Coordinates of C-alpha atoms in Angstrom, one line a residue:
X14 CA -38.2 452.0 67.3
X15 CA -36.1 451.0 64.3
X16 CA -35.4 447.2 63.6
X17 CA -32.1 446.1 62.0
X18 CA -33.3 443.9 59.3
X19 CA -35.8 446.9 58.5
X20 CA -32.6 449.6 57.5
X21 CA -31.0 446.7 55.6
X22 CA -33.0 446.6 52.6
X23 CA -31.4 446.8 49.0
X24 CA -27.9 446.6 51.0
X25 CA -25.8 443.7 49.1
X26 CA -24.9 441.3 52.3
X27 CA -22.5 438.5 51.5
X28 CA -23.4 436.8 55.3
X29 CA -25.4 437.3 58.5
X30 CA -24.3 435.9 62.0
X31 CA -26.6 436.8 64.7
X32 CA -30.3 438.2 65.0
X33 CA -31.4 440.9 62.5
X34 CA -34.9 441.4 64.9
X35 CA -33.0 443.6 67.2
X36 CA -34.1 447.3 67.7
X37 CA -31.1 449.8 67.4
X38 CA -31.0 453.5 68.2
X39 CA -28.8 454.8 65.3
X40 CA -26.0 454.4 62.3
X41 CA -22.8 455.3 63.0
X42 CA -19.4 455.0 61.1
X43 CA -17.4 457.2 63.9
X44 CA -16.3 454.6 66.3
X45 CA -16.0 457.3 68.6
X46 CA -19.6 457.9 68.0
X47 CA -21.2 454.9 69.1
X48 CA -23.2 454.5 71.7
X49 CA -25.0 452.0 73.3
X50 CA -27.6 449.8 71.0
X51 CA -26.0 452.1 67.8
X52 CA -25.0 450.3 64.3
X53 CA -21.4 450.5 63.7
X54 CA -20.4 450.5 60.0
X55 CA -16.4 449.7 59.3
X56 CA -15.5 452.1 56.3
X57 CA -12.4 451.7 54.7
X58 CA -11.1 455.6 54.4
X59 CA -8.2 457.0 52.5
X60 CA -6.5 457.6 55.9
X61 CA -7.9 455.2 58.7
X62 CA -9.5 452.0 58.2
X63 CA -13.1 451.5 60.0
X64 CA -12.5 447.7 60.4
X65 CA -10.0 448.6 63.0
X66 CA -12.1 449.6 65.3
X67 CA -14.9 447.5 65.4
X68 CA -13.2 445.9 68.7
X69 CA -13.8 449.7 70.3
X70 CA -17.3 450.5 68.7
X71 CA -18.2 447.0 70.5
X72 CA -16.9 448.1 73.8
X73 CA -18.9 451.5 73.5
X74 CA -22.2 449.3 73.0
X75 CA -22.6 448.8 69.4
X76 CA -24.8 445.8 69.2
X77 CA -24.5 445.2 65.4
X78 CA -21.5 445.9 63.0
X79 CA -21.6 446.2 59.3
X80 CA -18.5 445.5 57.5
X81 CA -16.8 443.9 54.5
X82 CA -14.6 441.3 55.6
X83 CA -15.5 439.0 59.1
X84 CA -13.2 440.1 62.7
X85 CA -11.3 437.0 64.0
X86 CA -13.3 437.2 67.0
X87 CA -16.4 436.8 67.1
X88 CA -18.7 438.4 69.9
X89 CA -21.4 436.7 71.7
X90 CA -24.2 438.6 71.2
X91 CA -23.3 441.0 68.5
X92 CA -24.8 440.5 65.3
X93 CA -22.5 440.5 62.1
X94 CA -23.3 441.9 58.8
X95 CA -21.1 441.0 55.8
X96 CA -21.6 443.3 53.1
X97 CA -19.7 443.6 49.7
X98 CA -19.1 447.0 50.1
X99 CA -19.2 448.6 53.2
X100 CA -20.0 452.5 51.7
X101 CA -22.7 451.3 49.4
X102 CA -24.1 449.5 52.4
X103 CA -23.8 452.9 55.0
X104 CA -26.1 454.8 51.8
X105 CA -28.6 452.6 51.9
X106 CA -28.8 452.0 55.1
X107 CA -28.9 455.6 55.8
X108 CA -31.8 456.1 53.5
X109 CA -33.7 453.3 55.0
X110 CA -33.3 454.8 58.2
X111 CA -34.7 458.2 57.8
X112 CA -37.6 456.9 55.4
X113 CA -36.1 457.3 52.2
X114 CA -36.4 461.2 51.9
X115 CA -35.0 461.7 48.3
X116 CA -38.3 460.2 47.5
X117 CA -40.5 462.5 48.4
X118 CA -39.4 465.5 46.7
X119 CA -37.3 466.2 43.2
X120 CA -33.5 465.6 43.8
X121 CA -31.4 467.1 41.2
X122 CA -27.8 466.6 41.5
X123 CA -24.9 468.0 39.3
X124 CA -21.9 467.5 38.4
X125 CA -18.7 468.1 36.8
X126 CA -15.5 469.9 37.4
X127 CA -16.4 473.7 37.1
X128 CA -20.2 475.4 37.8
X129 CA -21.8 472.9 40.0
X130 CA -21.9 475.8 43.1
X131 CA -23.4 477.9 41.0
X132 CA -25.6 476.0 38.9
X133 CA -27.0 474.7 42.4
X134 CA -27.0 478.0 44.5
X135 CA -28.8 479.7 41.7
X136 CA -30.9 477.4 41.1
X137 CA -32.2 477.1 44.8
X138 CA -32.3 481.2 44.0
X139 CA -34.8 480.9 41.4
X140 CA -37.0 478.1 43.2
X141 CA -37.3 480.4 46.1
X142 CA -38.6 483.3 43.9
X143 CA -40.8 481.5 42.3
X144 CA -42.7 480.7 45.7
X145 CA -41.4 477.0 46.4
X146 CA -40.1 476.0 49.5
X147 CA -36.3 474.7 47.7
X148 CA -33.4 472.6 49.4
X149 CA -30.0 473.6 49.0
X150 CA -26.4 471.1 49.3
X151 CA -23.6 473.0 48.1
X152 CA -19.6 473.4 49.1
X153 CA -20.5 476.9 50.2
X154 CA -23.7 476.2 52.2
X155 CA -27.1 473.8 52.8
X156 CA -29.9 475.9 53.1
X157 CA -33.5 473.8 54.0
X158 CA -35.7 476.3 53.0
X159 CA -34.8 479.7 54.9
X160 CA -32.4 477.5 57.4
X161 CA -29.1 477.6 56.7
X162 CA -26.3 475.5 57.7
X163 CA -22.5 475.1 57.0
X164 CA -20.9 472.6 54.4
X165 CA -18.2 470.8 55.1
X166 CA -17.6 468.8 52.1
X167 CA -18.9 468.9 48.1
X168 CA -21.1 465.5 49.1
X169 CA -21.5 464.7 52.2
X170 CA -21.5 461.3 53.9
X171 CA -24.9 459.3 53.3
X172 CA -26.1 459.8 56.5
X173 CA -25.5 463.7 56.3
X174 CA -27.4 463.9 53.2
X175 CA -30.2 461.7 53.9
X176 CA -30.7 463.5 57.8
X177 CA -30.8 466.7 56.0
X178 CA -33.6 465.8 53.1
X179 CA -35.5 464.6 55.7
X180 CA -35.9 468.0 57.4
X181 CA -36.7 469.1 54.1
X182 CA -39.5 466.7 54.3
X183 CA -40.5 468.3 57.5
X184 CA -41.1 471.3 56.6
X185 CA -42.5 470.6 52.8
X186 CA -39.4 470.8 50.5
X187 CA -40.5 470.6 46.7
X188 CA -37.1 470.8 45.4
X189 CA -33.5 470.3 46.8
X190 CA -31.0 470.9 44.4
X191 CA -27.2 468.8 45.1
X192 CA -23.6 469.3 44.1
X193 CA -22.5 465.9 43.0
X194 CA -18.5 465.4 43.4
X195 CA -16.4 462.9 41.8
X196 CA -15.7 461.8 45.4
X197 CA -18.5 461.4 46.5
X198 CA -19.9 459.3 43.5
X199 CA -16.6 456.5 43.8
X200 CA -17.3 457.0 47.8
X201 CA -20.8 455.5 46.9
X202 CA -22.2 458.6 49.1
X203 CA -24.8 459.2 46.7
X204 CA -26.2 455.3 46.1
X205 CA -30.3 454.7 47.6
X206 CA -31.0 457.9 46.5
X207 CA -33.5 459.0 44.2
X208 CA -32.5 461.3 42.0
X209 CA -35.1 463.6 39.3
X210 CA -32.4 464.6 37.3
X211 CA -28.8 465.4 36.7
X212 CA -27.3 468.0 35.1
X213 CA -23.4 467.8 33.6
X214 CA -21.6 471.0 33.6
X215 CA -17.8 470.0 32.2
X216 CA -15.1 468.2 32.8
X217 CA -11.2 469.3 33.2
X218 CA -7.9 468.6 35.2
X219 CA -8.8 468.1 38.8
X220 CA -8.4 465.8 41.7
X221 CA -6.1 464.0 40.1
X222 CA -4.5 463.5 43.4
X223 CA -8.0 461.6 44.2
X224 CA -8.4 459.7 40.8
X225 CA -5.1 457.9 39.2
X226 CA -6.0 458.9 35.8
X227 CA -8.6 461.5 33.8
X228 CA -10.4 458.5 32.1
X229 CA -10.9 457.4 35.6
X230 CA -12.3 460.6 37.0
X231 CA -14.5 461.0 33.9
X232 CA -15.9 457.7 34.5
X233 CA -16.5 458.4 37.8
X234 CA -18.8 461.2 36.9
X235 CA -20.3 458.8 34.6
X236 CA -21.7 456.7 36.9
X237 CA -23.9 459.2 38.6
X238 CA -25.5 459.2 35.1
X239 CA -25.6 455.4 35.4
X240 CA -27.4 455.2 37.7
X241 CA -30.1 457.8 37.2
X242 CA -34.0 456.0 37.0
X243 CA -35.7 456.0 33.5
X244 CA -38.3 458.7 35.4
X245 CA -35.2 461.5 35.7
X246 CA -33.6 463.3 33.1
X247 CA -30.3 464.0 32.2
X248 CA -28.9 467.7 31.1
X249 CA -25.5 467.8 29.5
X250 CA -23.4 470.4 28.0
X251 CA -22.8 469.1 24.6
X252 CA -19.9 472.0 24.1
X253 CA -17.6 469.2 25.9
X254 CA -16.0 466.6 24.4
X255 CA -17.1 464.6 27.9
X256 CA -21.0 465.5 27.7
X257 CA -22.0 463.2 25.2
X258 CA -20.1 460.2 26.8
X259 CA -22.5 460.8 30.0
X260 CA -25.5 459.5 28.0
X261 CA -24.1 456.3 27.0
X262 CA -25.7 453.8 30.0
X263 CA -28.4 456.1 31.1
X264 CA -31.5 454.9 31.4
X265 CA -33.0 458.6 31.7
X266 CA -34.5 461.2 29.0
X267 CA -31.6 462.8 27.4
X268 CA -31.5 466.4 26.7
X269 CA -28.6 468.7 25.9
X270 CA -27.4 472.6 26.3
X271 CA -24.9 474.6 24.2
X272 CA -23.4 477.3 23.0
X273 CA -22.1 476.4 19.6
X274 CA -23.4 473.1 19.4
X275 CA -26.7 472.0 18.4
X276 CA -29.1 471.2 21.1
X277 CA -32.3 471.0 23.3
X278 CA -31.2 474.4 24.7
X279 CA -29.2 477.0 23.0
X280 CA -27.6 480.3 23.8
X281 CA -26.0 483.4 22.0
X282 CA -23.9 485.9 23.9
X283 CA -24.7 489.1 22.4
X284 CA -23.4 491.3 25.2
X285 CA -20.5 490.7 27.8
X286 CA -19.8 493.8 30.1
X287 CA -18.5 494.2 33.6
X288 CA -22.0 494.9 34.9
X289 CA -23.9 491.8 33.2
X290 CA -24.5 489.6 29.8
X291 CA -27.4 489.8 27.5
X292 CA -28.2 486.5 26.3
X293 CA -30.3 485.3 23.4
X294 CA -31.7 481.5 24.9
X295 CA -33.8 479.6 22.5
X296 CA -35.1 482.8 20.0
X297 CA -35.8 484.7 23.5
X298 CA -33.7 487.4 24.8
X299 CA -32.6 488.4 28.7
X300 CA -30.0 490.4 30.2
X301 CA -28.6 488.4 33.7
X302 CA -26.4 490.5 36.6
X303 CA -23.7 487.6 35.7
X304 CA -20.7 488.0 33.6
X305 CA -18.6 485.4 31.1
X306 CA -18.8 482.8 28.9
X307 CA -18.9 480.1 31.7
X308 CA -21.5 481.8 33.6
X309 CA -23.5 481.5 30.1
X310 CA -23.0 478.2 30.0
X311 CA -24.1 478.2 33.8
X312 CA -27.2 480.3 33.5
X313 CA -28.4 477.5 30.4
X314 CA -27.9 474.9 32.3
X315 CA -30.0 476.5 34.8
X316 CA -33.1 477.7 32.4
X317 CA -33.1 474.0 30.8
X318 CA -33.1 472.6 34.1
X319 CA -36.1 474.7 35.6
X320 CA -37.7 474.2 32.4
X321 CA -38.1 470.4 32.8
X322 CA -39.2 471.0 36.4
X323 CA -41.9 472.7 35.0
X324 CA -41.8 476.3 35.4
X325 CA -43.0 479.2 32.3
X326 CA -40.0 479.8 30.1
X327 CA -40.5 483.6 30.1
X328 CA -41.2 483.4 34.2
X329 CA -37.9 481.5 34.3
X330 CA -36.3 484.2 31.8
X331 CA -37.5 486.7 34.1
X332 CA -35.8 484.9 37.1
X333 CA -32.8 484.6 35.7
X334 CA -32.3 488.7 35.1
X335 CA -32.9 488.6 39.0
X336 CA -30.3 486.4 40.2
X337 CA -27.4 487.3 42.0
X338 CA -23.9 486.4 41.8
X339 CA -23.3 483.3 43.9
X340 CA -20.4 484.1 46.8
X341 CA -16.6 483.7 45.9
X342 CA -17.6 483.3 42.2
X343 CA -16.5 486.0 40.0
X344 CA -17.4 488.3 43.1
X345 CA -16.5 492.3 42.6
X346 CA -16.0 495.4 44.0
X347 CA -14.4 498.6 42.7
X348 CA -12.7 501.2 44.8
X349 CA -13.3 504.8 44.8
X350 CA -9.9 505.1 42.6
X351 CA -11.6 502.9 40.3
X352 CA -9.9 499.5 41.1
X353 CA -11.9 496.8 40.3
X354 CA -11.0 493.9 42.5
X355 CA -12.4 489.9 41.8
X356 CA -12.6 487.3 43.6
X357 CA -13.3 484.0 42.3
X358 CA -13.0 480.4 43.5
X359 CA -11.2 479.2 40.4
X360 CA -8.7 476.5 41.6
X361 CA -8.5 474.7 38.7
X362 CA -6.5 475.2 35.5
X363 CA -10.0 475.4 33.3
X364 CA -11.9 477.9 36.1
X365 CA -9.1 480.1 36.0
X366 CA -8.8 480.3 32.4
X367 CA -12.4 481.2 32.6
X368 CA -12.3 483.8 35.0
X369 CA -8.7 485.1 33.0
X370 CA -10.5 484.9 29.6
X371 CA -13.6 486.8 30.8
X372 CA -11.7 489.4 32.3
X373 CA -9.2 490.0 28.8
X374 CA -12.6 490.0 26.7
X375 CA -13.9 492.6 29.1
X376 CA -11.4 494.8 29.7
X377 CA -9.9 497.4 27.1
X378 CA -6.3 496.8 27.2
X379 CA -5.9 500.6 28.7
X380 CA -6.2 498.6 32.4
X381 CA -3.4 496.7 33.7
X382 CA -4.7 493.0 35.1
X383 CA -3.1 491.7 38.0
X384 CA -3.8 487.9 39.3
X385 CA -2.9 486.7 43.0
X386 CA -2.9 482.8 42.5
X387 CA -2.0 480.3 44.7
X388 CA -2.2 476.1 44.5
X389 CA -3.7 473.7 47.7
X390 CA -1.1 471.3 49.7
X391 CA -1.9 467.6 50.0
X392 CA -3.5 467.8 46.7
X393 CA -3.2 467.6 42.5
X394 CA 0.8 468.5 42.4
X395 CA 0.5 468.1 38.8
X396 CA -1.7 471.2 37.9
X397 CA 0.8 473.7 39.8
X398 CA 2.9 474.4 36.9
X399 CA -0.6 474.6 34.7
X400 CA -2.0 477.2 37.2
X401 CA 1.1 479.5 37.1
X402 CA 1.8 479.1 33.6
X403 CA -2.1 480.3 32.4
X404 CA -2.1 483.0 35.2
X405 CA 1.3 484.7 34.1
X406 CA 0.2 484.4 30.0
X407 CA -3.1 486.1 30.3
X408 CA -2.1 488.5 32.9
X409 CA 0.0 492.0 33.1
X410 CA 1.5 490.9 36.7
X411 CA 0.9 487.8 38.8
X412 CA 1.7 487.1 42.5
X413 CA 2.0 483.6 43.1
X414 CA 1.4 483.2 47.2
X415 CA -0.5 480.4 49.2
X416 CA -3.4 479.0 49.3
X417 CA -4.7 476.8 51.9
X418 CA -0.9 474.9 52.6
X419 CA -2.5 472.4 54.6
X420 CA 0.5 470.1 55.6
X421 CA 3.0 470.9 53.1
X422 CA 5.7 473.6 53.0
X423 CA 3.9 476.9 50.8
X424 CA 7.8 477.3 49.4
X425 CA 8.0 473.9 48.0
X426 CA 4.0 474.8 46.7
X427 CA 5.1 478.1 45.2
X428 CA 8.3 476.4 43.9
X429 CA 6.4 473.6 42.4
X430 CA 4.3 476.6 40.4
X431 CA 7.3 478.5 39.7
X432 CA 7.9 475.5 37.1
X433 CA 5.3 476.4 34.8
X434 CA 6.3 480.4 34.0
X435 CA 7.9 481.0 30.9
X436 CA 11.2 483.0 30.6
X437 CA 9.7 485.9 29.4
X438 CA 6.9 485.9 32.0
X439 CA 9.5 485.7 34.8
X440 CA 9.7 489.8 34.9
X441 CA 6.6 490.2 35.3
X442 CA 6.0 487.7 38.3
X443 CA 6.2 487.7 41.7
X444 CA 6.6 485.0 44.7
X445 CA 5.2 485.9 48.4
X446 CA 4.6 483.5 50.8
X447 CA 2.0 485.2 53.0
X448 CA -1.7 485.4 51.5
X449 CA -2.3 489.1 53.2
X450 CA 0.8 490.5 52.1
X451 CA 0.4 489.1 48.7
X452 CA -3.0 490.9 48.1
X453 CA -1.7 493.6 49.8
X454 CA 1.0 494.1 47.3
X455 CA -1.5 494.1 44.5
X456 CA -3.4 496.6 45.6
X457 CA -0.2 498.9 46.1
X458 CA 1.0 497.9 42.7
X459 CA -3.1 498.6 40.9
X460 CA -3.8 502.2 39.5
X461 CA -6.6 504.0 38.0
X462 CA -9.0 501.8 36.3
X463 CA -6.6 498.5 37.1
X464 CA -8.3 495.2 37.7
X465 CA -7.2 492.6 40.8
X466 CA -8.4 488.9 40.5
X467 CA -7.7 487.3 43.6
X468 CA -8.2 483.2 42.8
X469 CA -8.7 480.1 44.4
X470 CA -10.3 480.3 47.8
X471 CA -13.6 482.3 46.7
X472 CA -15.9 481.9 49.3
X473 CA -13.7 480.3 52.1
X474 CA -13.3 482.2 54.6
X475 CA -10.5 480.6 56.5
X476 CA -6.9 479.5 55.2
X477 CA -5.7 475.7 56.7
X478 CA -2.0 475.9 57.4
X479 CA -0.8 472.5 59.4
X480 CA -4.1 471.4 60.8
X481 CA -5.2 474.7 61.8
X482 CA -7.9 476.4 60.3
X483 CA -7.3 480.6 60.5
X484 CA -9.7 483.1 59.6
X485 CA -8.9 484.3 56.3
X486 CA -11.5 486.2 53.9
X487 CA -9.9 486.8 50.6
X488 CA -12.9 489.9 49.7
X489 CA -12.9 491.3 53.0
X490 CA -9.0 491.8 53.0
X491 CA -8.8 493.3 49.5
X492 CA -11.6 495.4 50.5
X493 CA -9.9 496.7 53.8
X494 CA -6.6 497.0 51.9
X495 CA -8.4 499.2 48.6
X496 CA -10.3 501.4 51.3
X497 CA -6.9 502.2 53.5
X498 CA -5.3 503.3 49.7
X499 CA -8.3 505.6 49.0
X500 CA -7.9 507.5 52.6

């Protein structure tokens, strides 16, 4: 039996009318959740506001409601909670509720625009190998231990996050490791946690649909760092201009990572070919199955990281050379004629100058690169141009198509991108709507030795046109399309 006043500990309340003694079954922020003796927290979304239903969680049988400014009406028997912020109130309660599970094991969180999938899923990789039972909360997947579960968002809500560490405490977790979004740090999902460490990866155009400004969204990631204990320790890449500023109020140990800056942890890339990199880290060399510059920059971030966790830097070097490439990022196969085809999640003007720049460094010239590139409705309108422009000035061809169109028209998407390509780029470009055709089309147009990068949806395996999620798996179709060439 949980008590109210119990789950309302650190959780800033501006008044209280009614009992706090009360037992309650559960939290809920769902009005059409709640069920009898449940918690109802109002939320104040970006589309619906939770205040608005406090009148309906009431008639389901909430018997206490959490929310940041008083109803008119007052119901007899329900006990009100005003808080000063309703989200920061839902984390804390959450992690009241199941026990404060961040606490018993190491939390590591990252964040930063590009890498934080990766950085994560590889280093829940390496904890596994190394015989740990390792927590996993990623955009592609959450994994508690050898379960595995699907995401639905970058962060998830408080209560998501703190029901799924405490199954990791169930079955032993040591280590979970956390993508941190910029959404789900101004969304206060990540507050009454306990964080060992975070790790910054970079910081470049994105979500500005979400955040009014960069210095906001910067500032943002910021305050994950803020709020780290003087116990954690904080990893950034001192290569960006942004790394540095994430030490500024942290009360936690400071160490850095680089690759042409001084710091804590450096790297040299001494070989980058199609089938792996060797790397010189700290006066200690190791070839790793992962390609590119950013995936160098990944793969320190990674050794620093497990490093400070504990583990034997030549165990951890050995590690590394075992870890595979994480799904949707920088993924390849090549056809029997050859082909190489990639697919990456790259969705942002940085990532898919990454992925671009890897490939040119790679290839020899003699190969013709071909991008299929498309930009997300109902978001960032601003980086469309961006996207089109960098795909069609470091590629031979590009195709730009859709990508998930959500609510918006994929013609006004496409036309919006069209923007950013140069006249003397416009030869060499191509606009189809349809996703399958448009991969379709490069593989027709690919010849011996020719390279396909296929961008933006990586890992999803579905494509969201007006509400409607369809099945829609960028490898497996350039696969089926490279294999029907071949016969």
């Amino acid at each position: 039996m949980i008590i109210l006043k119990d789950i309302l500990y650190k959780v800033a309340i501006e008044s209280v009318h009614g009992s706090t003694e009360m037992a309650i079954e559960k939290i809920e922020f769902d009005s059409r959740k709640v069920q009898e003796n449940d918690v109802f927290v109002a939320i104040r979304g970006t589309v619906s506001n939770g205040h608005d239903f406090i009148e309906k969680a009431i008639n389901l049988g909430a018997v206490a409601i959490v929310c940041d400014t008083l109803p008119e009406i007052i119901v007899s028997g329900v006990t009100y909670i005003e808080v000063k912020d309703t989200n920061s109130a839902l984390a804390f309660m959450a992690s009241n509720y199941y026990g404060n599970p961040s606490v018993n094991l190491k939390l590591i969180g990252i964040t930063g625009t590009n890498g934080k999938t990766t950085i994560a899923s590889l280093l829940y990789q390496l904890f596994k190998k190394a015989g740990y039972k390792v927590g996993l909360l990623s955009t592609v997947k959450i994994m508690i231990d050898e379960i595995e579960y699907k995401a639905t968002h970058t962060t998830p809500d408080s209560l998501t996050i703190n029901h799924y560490l405490a199954e990791m405490n169930t079955v032993g977790v040591a280590y979970c490791f956390m993508e941190v979004s910029s959404h789900g740090i101004h969304q206060k999902r990540t507050e009454g946690l306990h964080f060992a460490a975070g790790v910054f990866t970079n910081l470049s155009h994105d979500h500005l649909d979400y955040h009014p400004t960069f210095a906001e969204y910067r500032d943002v990631k910021k305050l994950f760092f803020d709020h780290l204990p003087k116990t954690a320790f904080a990893l950034t890449n001192v290569d960006d201009k942004n790394g540095a500023i994430m030490f500024q109020n942290t009360a936690a140990r400071k160490l850095t990572y680089a690759l042409k800056s001084y710091a804590d942890f450096k790297a040299q890339i001494l070989e980058n070919q199609l089938s792996g990199l060797l790397l010189k880290i700290n006066e200690s060399e190791v070839w790793v199955k992962l390609i590119g510059t950013f995936n160098a920059y990944n793969l320190l971030a990674i050794y620093g990281t497990a490093v400070e966790l504990g583990l034997d830097k030549l165990e951890v070097l050995r590690l590394l050379s075992e870890l595979e490439s994480v799904s949707g990022r920088f993924q390849f196969i090549v056809s029997e004629e050859q082909i190489t085809a990639i697919v990456d999640y790259a969705h942002t003007p940085d990532a898919l100058e990454n992925v671009l720049k890897t490939i040119n460094d790679i290839r020899t010239n003699n190969e013709h690169l071909i991008t299929v590139i498309g930009c997300g409705g109902d978001r960032d309108k601003a980086k469309r141009p961006i996207m089109a422009h960098i795909a069609t000035s470091m590629s031979n061809k590009v195709i730009i198509t859709s990508d998930n169109p959500r609510t918006e028209d994929p013609i006004d998407i496409i036309a919006d991108m069209e923007k950013g390509v140069e006249v003397q780029n416009q030869r060499k470009t191509l606009s189809i709507v349809d996703r399958k055709q448009a991969i379709k089309t490069a593989c027709q147009l690919a010849s011996f030795k020719d390279i396909i990068l296929i961008a933006g949806k990586g890992h999803e395996t579905y494509q969201e046109i007006n509400g409607v999620r369809y099945d829609f798996d960028d490898m497996k179709i350039v696969k089926e399309f490279l294999e029907q060439l071949n016969k």
